[in-house]
Short mmCIF file of C-alpha atoms in Angstrom, two decimals:
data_model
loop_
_atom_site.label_atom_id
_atom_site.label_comp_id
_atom_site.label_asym_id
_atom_site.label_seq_id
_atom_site.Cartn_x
_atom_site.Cartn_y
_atom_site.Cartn_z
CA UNK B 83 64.44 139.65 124.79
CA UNK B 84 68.25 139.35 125.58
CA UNK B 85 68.03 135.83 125.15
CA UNK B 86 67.51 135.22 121.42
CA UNK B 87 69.91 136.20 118.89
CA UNK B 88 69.97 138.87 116.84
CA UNK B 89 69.67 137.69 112.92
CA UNK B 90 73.05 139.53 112.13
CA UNK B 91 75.20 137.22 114.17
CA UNK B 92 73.68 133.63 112.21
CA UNK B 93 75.97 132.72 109.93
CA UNK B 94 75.07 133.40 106.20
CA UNK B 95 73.66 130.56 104.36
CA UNK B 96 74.92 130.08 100.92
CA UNK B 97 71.66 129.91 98.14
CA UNK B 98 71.56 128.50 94.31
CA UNK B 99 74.34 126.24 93.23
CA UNK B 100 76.76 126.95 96.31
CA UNK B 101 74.64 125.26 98.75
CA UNK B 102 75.84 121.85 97.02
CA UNK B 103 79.02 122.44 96.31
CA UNK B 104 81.01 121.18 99.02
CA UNK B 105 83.04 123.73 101.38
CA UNK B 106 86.72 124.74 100.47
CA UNK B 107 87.99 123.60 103.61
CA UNK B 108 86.66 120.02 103.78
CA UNK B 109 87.77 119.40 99.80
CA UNK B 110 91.33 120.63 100.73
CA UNK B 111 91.61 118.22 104.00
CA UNK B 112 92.93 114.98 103.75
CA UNK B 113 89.26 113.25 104.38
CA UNK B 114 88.15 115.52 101.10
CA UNK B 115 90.48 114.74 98.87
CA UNK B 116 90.13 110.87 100.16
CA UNK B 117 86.34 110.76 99.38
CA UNK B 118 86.82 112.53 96.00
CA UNK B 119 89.44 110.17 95.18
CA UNK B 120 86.72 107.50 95.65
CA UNK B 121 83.91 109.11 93.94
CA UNK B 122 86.02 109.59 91.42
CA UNK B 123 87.46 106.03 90.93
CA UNK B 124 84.07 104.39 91.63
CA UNK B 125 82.73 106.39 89.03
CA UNK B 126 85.20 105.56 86.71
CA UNK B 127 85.31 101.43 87.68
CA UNK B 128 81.50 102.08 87.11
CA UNK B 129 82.04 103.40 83.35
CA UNK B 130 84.68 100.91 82.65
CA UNK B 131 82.29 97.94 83.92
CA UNK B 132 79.38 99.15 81.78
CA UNK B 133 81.35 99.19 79.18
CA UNK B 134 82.62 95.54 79.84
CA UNK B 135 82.27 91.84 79.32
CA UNK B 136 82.29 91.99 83.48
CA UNK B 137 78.94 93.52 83.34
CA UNK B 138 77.61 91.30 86.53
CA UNK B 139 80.20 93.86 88.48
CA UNK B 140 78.97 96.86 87.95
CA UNK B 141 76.92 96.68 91.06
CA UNK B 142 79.42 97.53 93.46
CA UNK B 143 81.15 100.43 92.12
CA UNK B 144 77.54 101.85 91.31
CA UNK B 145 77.08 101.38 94.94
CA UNK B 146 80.51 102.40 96.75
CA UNK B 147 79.84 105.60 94.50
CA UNK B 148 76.66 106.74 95.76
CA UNK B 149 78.03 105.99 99.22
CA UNK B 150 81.10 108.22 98.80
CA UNK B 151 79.32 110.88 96.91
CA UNK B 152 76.38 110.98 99.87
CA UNK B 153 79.41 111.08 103.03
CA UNK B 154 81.38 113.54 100.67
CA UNK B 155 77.79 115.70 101.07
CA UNK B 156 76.81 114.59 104.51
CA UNK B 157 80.58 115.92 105.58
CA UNK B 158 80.60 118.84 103.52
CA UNK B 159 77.30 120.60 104.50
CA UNK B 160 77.91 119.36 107.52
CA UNK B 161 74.79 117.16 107.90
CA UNK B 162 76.46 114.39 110.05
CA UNK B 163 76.47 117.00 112.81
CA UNK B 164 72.57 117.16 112.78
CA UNK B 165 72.59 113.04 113.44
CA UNK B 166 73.89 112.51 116.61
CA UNK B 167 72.86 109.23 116.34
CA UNK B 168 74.92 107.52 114.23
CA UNK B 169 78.21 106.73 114.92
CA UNK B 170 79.65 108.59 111.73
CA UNK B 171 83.79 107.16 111.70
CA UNK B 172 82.43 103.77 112.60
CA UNK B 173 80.10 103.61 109.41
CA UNK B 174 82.67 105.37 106.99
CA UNK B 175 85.28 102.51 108.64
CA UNK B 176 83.11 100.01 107.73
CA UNK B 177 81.80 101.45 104.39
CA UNK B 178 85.67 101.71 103.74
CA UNK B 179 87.17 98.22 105.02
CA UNK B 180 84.26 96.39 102.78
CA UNK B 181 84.99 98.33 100.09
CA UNK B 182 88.31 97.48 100.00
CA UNK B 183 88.00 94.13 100.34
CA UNK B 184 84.92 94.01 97.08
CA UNK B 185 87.04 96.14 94.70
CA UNK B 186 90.05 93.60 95.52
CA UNK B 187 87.89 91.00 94.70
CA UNK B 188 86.01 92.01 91.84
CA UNK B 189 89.44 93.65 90.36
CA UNK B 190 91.35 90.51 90.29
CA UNK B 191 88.49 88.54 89.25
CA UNK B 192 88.27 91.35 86.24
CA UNK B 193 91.48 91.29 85.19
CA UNK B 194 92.15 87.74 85.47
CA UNK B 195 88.70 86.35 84.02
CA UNK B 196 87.74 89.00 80.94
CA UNK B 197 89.95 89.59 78.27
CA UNK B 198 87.90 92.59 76.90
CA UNK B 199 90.09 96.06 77.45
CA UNK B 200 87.49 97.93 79.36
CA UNK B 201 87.64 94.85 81.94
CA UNK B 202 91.35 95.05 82.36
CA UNK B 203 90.62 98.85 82.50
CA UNK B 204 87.90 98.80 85.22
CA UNK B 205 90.41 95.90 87.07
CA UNK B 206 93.51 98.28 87.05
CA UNK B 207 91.21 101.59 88.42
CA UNK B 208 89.81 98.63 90.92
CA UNK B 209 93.01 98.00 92.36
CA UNK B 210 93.79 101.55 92.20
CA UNK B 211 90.53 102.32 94.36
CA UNK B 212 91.32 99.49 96.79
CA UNK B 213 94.42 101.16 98.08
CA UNK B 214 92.23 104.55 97.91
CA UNK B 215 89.43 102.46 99.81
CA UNK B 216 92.03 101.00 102.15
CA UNK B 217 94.53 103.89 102.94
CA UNK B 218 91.26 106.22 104.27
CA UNK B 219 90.29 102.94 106.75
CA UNK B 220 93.96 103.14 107.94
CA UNK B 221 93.77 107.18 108.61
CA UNK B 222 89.69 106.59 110.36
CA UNK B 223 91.36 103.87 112.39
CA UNK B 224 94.17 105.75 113.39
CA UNK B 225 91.75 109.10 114.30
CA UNK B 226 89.47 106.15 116.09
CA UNK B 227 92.21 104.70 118.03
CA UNK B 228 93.48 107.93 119.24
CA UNK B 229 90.06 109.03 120.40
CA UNK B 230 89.65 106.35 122.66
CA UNK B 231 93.08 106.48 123.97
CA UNK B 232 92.06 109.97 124.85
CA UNK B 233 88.75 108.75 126.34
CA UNK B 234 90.57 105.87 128.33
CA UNK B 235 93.05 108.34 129.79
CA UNK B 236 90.19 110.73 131.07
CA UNK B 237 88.76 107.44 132.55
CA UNK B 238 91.42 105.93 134.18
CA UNK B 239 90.12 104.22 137.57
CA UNK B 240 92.13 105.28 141.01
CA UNK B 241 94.56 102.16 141.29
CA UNK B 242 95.10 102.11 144.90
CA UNK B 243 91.39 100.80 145.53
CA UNK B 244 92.56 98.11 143.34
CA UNK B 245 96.08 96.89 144.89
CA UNK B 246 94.51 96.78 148.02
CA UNK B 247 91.31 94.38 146.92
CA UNK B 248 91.53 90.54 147.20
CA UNK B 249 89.41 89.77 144.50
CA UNK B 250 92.22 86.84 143.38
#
């Protein structure tokens, strides 16, 4: 019986409306405020393409929205740590890098193209998301590449076996 844990040491879980609201911590870090900075602005490109002669856009920013809104739950309530099998920086790198790269597309081709106000609207909050999109793939990069400098010192392989082979 000394084995399991007594129910007064879990942790208590949060009921009702707090369960979805995401933790106080994670909304003050730097990834938080990053992924409500894109919910936010994909929501808003979203609006501002509905609204618009650039209706065929609307797609993406509906898209990069749900996206953002799901990772800003999956890191909140920490739910990523249940799924050890995805590679969770990789896919936010990637979700971000693409994202980047569609918002600068579709905001030039707004802005540029329509001549309606809520285009050039939903173009300006486009190229304000891009650098949004693009500054949080330079800080996962950064935390990726320093991770695996870490793992690659841990790793290193004794280098007198290899000065002494003639594998030339």
């Amino acid at each position: 019986m000394g084995d399991m844990e007594s129910p007064d040491t879990t942790a208590p879980r949060q009921s009702g409306i707090r369960a979805l609201l995401p933790d106080k911590a994670f909304v003050t870090s730097r990834k938080g405020q990053l992924l409500i900075a894109e919910v936010a602005l994909s929501f808003i490109c979203f609006i501002c393409f509905v609204a618009s002669s650039a209706a065929a856009f609307l797609t993406a920013p509906l898209v990069e929205f749900l996206l953002a809104f799901f990772l800003l739950f999956a890191y909140s309530s920490k739910f990523n740590e249940q799924f050890k099998g995805f590679h969770w920086p990789l896919m936010d790198f990637l979700r971000c890098v693409s994202a980047s790269v569609i918002y600068f597309i579709i905001s030039i081709i707004a802005v540029s193209r329509y001549t309606d106000a809520a285009s050039k609207a939903a173009g300006v909050f486009g190229f304000i998301a891009t650098i949004v999109f693009a500054l949080d793939f330079y800080v996962i990069f950064n935390d990726l590449a320093n991770f695996l400098k870490q793992g690659d010192a841990t790793e290193q392989p004794n280098t007198e076996d290899d000065s002494n082979s003639d594998s030339d």
